[in-house]
Short mmCIF file of C-alpha atoms in Angstrom, two decimals:
data_model
loop_
_atom_site.label_atom_id
_atom_site.label_comp_id
_atom_site.label_asym_id
_atom_site.label_seq_id
_atom_site.Cartn_x
_atom_site.Cartn_y
_atom_site.Cartn_z
CA MET A 1 25.12 146.86 -170.30
CA ARG A 2 21.38 147.16 -170.04
CA ILE A 3 19.56 143.92 -169.44
CA THR A 4 16.02 143.95 -170.80
CA ASN A 5 13.17 141.59 -170.06
CA ASN A 6 13.42 140.29 -173.62
CA MET A 7 17.06 139.36 -173.09
CA LEU A 8 16.15 137.56 -169.89
CA SER A 9 13.35 135.73 -171.64
CA GLN A 10 15.58 134.64 -174.52
CA SER A 11 18.30 133.49 -172.17
CA LEU A 12 15.79 131.56 -170.10
CA LEU A 13 14.31 129.88 -173.16
CA ARG A 14 17.76 128.84 -174.41
CA ASN A 15 18.59 127.29 -171.07
CA LEU A 16 15.22 125.54 -170.87
CA GLU A 17 15.59 124.16 -174.41
CA SER A 18 19.10 122.97 -173.58
CA ALA A 19 17.85 121.24 -170.45
CA GLN A 20 14.98 119.64 -172.37
CA GLY A 21 17.45 118.41 -174.99
CA ARG A 22 19.61 116.74 -172.37
CA MET A 23 16.56 115.15 -170.73
CA ASP A 24 15.35 113.90 -174.13
CA GLN A 25 18.76 112.35 -174.82
CA MET A 26 18.85 110.61 -171.43
CA GLN A 27 15.25 109.49 -171.82
CA ASN A 28 16.14 107.85 -175.15
CA GLN A 29 19.17 106.18 -173.58
CA LEU A 30 17.08 104.83 -170.69
CA SER A 31 14.29 103.55 -172.94
CA SER A 32 16.65 101.90 -175.48
CA GLY A 33 19.37 100.83 -173.06
CA HIS A 34 21.97 102.18 -175.47
CA ARG A 35 24.32 105.06 -174.80
CA ILE A 36 24.91 105.53 -178.52
CA SER A 37 21.80 105.83 -180.67
CA ARG A 38 23.33 107.79 -183.55
CA PRO A 39 26.92 108.32 -184.80
CA SER A 40 27.05 111.89 -183.52
CA ASP A 41 26.64 110.65 -179.93
CA ASP A 42 30.14 109.15 -180.01
CA PRO A 43 31.86 108.94 -183.45
CA ALA A 44 34.82 106.93 -182.16
CA GLY A 45 32.61 104.66 -180.08
CA ILE A 46 30.25 103.86 -182.95
CA GLN A 47 33.22 102.77 -185.09
CA ASN A 48 34.45 100.44 -182.37
CA ALA A 49 30.92 99.10 -181.85
CA MET A 50 30.44 98.37 -185.57
CA ARG A 51 33.83 96.65 -185.75
CA LEU A 52 32.98 94.53 -182.70
CA LYS A 53 29.58 93.60 -184.11
CA SER A 54 31.24 92.40 -187.31
CA ASN A 55 33.74 90.33 -185.32
CA ILE A 56 31.00 88.92 -183.10
CA SER A 57 29.02 87.88 -186.18
CA SER A 58 32.07 85.98 -187.51
CA VAL A 59 32.70 84.30 -184.15
CA GLU A 60 29.05 83.25 -183.86
CA GLN A 61 29.24 81.63 -187.32
CA TRP A 62 32.46 79.83 -186.35
CA LYS A 63 30.75 78.62 -183.17
CA SER A 64 27.88 77.29 -185.23
CA ASN A 65 30.37 75.56 -187.55
CA ALA A 66 32.20 74.05 -184.57
CA ASP A 67 28.92 72.70 -183.17
CA ALA A 68 28.03 71.13 -186.52
CA ALA A 69 31.56 69.76 -186.91
CA LEU A 70 31.47 68.12 -183.48
CA GLN A 71 28.09 66.59 -184.23
CA PHE A 72 29.50 65.16 -187.47
CA MET A 73 32.67 63.85 -185.83
CA ASN A 74 30.91 62.40 -182.77
CA THR A 75 28.50 60.51 -185.03
CA THR A 76 31.45 59.23 -187.06
CA ASP A 77 33.30 58.20 -183.90
CA SER A 78 30.25 56.36 -182.57
CA THR A 79 29.85 54.50 -185.88
CA MET A 80 33.52 53.52 -185.90
CA GLY A 81 33.23 52.31 -182.31
CA ASP A 82 30.41 49.98 -183.37
CA MET A 83 32.48 48.85 -186.35
CA THR A 84 35.38 47.97 -184.06
CA SER A 85 33.13 45.87 -181.83
CA MET A 86 31.68 44.04 -184.82
CA LEU A 87 35.09 43.33 -186.34
CA GLN A 88 36.32 42.02 -183.00
CA ARG A 89 33.30 39.71 -183.01
CA VAL A 90 34.30 38.60 -186.53
CA ARG A 91 37.76 37.75 -185.21
CA GLU A 92 36.24 35.69 -182.41
CA LEU A 93 34.13 33.84 -184.98
CA ALA A 94 37.18 33.30 -187.21
CA VAL A 95 39.19 31.81 -184.35
CA GLN A 96 36.24 29.59 -183.56
CA GLY A 97 35.86 28.60 -187.22
CA ALA A 98 39.58 27.79 -187.55
CA ASN A 99 39.12 24.96 -185.05
CA GLY A 100 39.71 21.81 -187.11
CA THR A 101 37.33 19.73 -184.98
CA LEU A 102 34.35 21.97 -185.65
CA ALA A 103 31.44 20.36 -187.49
CA THR A 104 30.43 21.62 -190.92
CA ALA A 105 27.02 22.70 -189.66
CA ASP A 106 28.64 24.75 -186.93
CA ARG A 107 30.87 26.51 -189.47
CA GLY A 108 27.76 27.22 -191.52
CA ALA A 109 26.14 28.85 -188.50
CA ILE A 110 29.27 30.95 -187.96
CA ALA A 111 29.23 31.93 -191.64
CA ASP A 112 25.61 33.10 -191.24
CA GLU A 113 26.65 35.44 -188.43
CA VAL A 114 29.63 36.71 -190.45
CA ASP A 115 27.28 37.45 -193.36
CA GLN A 116 24.98 39.42 -191.07
CA ILE A 117 27.90 41.44 -189.73
CA SER A 118 29.11 42.05 -193.28
CA THR A 119 25.66 43.33 -194.29
CA GLN A 120 25.55 45.60 -191.26
CA LEU A 121 29.04 46.97 -191.97
CA LYS A 122 27.94 47.73 -195.52
CA MET A 123 25.02 49.71 -194.13
CA MET A 124 27.32 51.53 -191.72
CA ALA A 125 29.58 52.53 -194.62
CA ASN A 126 26.62 54.54 -195.91
CA THR A 127 25.73 56.16 -192.58
CA GLN A 128 24.34 59.64 -192.96
CA VAL A 129 24.48 62.76 -190.82
CA GLY A 130 21.36 64.54 -191.89
CA SER A 131 21.32 63.96 -195.64
CA LYS A 132 25.10 63.62 -196.00
CA TYR A 133 26.98 60.34 -196.34
CA MET A 134 29.76 60.67 -193.75
CA PHE A 135 32.30 58.33 -195.36
CA SER A 136 31.94 59.51 -198.97
CA GLY A 137 34.39 62.41 -198.80
CA THR A 138 33.13 65.58 -200.43
CA ALA A 139 30.70 63.54 -202.54
CA THR A 140 28.25 63.60 -199.65
CA ASP A 141 25.28 62.88 -201.90
CA LYS A 142 26.69 59.50 -202.98
CA GLU A 143 26.82 56.20 -201.09
CA LEU A 144 30.30 54.91 -200.32
CA ILE A 145 29.39 51.30 -201.09
CA LEU A 146 26.69 50.30 -203.53
CA SER A 147 24.18 47.52 -202.93
CA ASP A 148 26.40 44.95 -204.71
CA GLY A 149 29.31 45.80 -202.39
CA SER A 150 31.30 47.78 -204.95
CA ALA A 151 32.56 51.30 -204.42
CA SER A 152 30.62 54.24 -205.80
CA GLN A 153 31.77 57.61 -207.15
CA ALA A 154 32.50 58.79 -203.60
CA ASN A 155 35.97 60.22 -203.03
CA GLY A 156 38.55 60.43 -200.27
CA GLN A 157 38.70 64.21 -200.02
CA ASP A 158 38.36 65.73 -196.57
CA ILE A 159 35.22 67.55 -195.48
CA LYS A 160 36.42 70.74 -193.78
CA PHE A 161 34.67 73.17 -191.48
CA GLU A 162 35.90 76.75 -191.07
CA VAL A 163 36.15 77.52 -187.36
CA GLY A 164 38.44 80.54 -187.36
CA ASN A 165 40.20 83.14 -189.43
CA ASN A 166 41.95 81.07 -192.13
CA LEU A 167 41.40 77.97 -190.00
CA SER A 168 39.62 74.98 -191.53
CA ILE A 169 39.75 71.57 -189.85
CA PRO A 170 38.95 68.26 -191.60
CA VAL A 171 36.08 66.52 -189.82
CA SER A 172 35.61 63.41 -191.95
CA VAL A 173 37.29 60.02 -192.08
CA ASN A 174 38.44 58.73 -195.45
CA GLY A 175 35.89 56.00 -196.09
CA GLN A 176 37.92 54.45 -198.89
CA THR A 177 40.88 54.00 -196.53
CA LEU A 178 38.66 52.87 -193.68
CA PHE A 179 36.96 50.13 -195.68
CA GLY A 180 40.04 49.35 -197.77
CA LEU A 181 38.45 50.29 -201.09
CA THR A 182 41.09 50.33 -203.79
CA SER A 183 39.15 52.08 -206.56
CA THR A 184 35.72 53.26 -207.57
CA ASN A 185 33.22 51.20 -209.53
CA THR A 186 35.01 47.92 -208.89
CA PRO A 187 32.79 44.99 -209.87
CA THR A 188 33.45 43.04 -206.65
CA PRO A 189 33.77 44.05 -203.01
CA THR A 190 37.27 44.95 -201.86
CA GLY A 191 39.04 45.53 -198.56
CA MET A 192 37.10 44.88 -195.37
CA LEU A 193 34.02 43.47 -197.07
CA SER A 194 36.16 41.29 -199.33
CA THR A 195 37.85 39.78 -196.26
CA LEU A 196 34.50 39.01 -194.67
CA ASN A 197 33.15 37.49 -197.87
CA THR A 198 36.21 35.26 -198.15
CA LEU A 199 35.84 34.28 -194.50
CA SER A 200 32.22 33.33 -195.04
CA SER A 201 33.11 31.37 -198.15
CA ASP A 202 35.91 29.45 -196.39
CA LEU A 203 33.60 28.67 -193.46
CA ARG A 204 30.91 27.30 -195.74
CA SER A 205 33.46 25.23 -197.67
CA ASN A 206 34.75 23.85 -194.37
CA ASP A 207 38.25 25.23 -195.09
CA SER A 208 39.70 25.69 -191.60
CA THR A 209 43.16 26.48 -192.99
CA GLY A 210 41.79 29.28 -195.14
CA VAL A 211 39.88 30.64 -192.15
CA SER A 212 43.05 30.58 -190.06
CA ASN A 213 45.01 32.38 -192.76
CA LEU A 214 42.46 35.21 -192.73
CA LEU A 215 43.15 36.09 -189.09
CA GLY A 216 46.05 38.31 -190.14
CA ASP A 217 43.83 40.22 -192.59
CA ILE A 218 41.14 40.62 -189.93
CA ASP A 219 43.71 41.99 -187.46
CA THR A 220 44.94 44.42 -190.11
CA THR A 221 41.36 45.56 -190.71
CA ILE A 222 40.73 46.08 -186.99
CA ASN A 223 43.99 47.99 -186.56
CA ASN A 224 43.14 50.18 -189.52
CA VAL A 225 39.77 51.13 -187.99
CA VAL A 226 41.40 51.78 -184.61
CA ASP A 227 44.09 53.99 -186.21
CA GLN A 228 41.51 55.98 -188.16
CA ARG A 229 39.43 56.40 -185.02
CA ALA A 230 42.44 57.59 -183.03
CA GLY A 231 43.13 60.28 -185.62
CA LEU A 232 39.50 61.35 -185.48
CA GLY A 233 39.61 61.45 -181.68
CA ALA A 234 42.56 63.85 -181.76
CA ARG A 235 40.63 66.16 -184.08
CA ILE A 236 37.55 65.95 -181.83
CA ASN A 237 39.67 67.09 -178.88
CA ARG A 238 41.06 69.98 -180.90
CA MET A 239 37.61 71.00 -182.11
CA THR A 240 36.25 70.87 -178.55
CA ALA A 241 39.08 73.16 -177.41
CA ILE A 242 38.36 75.57 -180.26
CA GLN A 243 34.66 75.54 -179.37
CA GLY A 244 35.53 76.56 -175.80
CA GLN A 245 37.86 79.31 -177.02
CA LEU A 246 35.16 80.65 -179.34
CA ASP A 247 32.68 80.74 -176.45
CA SER A 248 35.15 82.76 -174.35
CA THR A 249 35.97 85.08 -177.24
CA SER A 250 32.29 85.69 -177.92
CA THR A 251 31.61 86.47 -174.26
CA ASN A 252 34.53 88.90 -174.05
CA MET A 253 33.49 90.66 -177.24
CA GLN A 254 29.90 90.96 -176.01
CA ASP A 255 31.20 92.52 -172.78
CA ASN A 256 33.36 94.99 -174.72
CA LEU A 257 30.45 95.92 -176.98
CA SER A 258 28.21 96.42 -173.98
CA SER A 259 30.76 98.71 -172.32
CA ILE A 260 30.88 100.84 -175.48
CA GLN A 261 27.25 101.10 -176.52
CA ASP A 262 25.14 100.28 -173.47
CA VAL A 263 24.08 102.94 -171.03
CA ASP A 264 25.02 102.99 -167.35
CA MET A 265 21.48 102.80 -166.02
CA ALA A 266 22.20 103.88 -162.43
CA LYS A 267 24.28 106.88 -163.48
CA THR A 268 21.86 107.92 -166.22
CA ILE A 269 18.82 107.71 -163.92
CA THR A 270 20.64 109.86 -161.38
CA ASP A 271 21.64 112.37 -164.05
CA PHE A 272 18.11 112.43 -165.43
CA THR A 273 16.62 113.11 -162.01
CA SER A 274 19.16 115.83 -161.40
CA GLN A 275 18.41 117.39 -164.79
CA GLN A 276 14.68 117.30 -164.02
CA ASN A 277 15.27 119.21 -160.80
CA VAL A 278 17.38 121.78 -162.64
CA TYR A 279 14.66 122.18 -165.25
CA LYS A 280 11.95 122.67 -162.63
CA ALA A 281 14.11 125.17 -160.75
CA ALA A 282 14.78 127.09 -163.97
CA LEU A 283 11.06 127.26 -164.69
CA SER A 284 10.31 128.50 -161.20
CA VAL A 285 13.05 131.13 -161.22
CA GLY A 286 12.22 132.18 -164.76
CA ALA A 287 8.60 132.78 -163.85
CA LYS A 288 9.66 135.12 -161.07
CA ILE A 289 12.16 137.00 -163.25
CA ILE A 290 9.93 137.54 -166.25
CA GLU A 291 6.71 138.23 -164.35
CA PRO A 292 7.45 141.92 -163.46
CA SER A 293 6.88 144.24 -166.44
CA LEU A 294 6.11 147.96 -167.05
CA VAL A 295 2.44 147.15 -166.79
CA ASP A 296 3.00 145.82 -163.26
CA PHE A 297 4.56 149.16 -162.21
CA MET A 298 1.66 151.13 -163.78
CA ARG A 299 -0.99 149.40 -161.68
#
């Protein structure tokens, strides 16, 4: 087979173009940090990367939901902790007021403090997280207890946050159960507030027997708040565990995605340098091969 200068030139150009193509690909990988910049680079890898990105997006949203859920539940827990302390203070006042030797003026002073606690509890029933009433069920735009002490159109349905695939956890406490509200739009206060109003009334009327009889109702109210808070605490623990699992899952998925789409910088730099040397060597050798021609022999 006769090898002509044209054949050598064409072969050299093909090799040089191939080398330039490989250097261009590695240069793009180094500048972007990604091993895969288009589907043709790795068809199977790009599918896995897209699937992982979709999963990571879902996990990040669940993490955000878990953070918001914990904020909601921690605020609720803190409010219920304050409620427990105030109700325990009410019990102390009731025991003090049940003392038959207490003067009328002293019972009036106790009644004043009970009224203040009752007003504060009413405000706490309408505590908001952001713009949402936390004890109003899914009717988060409505107060649980109106200014006259009656219940509003709030409901007892759970507020749920989605924190996993087909996993929604209730984050709210049933305000109607917590405050002992029997129905909506009742004309007079019921439950917890009703007990406190009766206590105040008995104290002002100097009825020590009535005050003593209310101790059982006050204990029931305190136990109810404690029970509701215990249930919330268990859900807080579960949500905290889920939050930790989501963090680990997100980190593992990010690592997997990086191993698929990110470039190995050290290896690629080495390959790029090696390819540069090959390219330079090809240019040098090609110049020496192509340089001699018929004109050179005719000189």
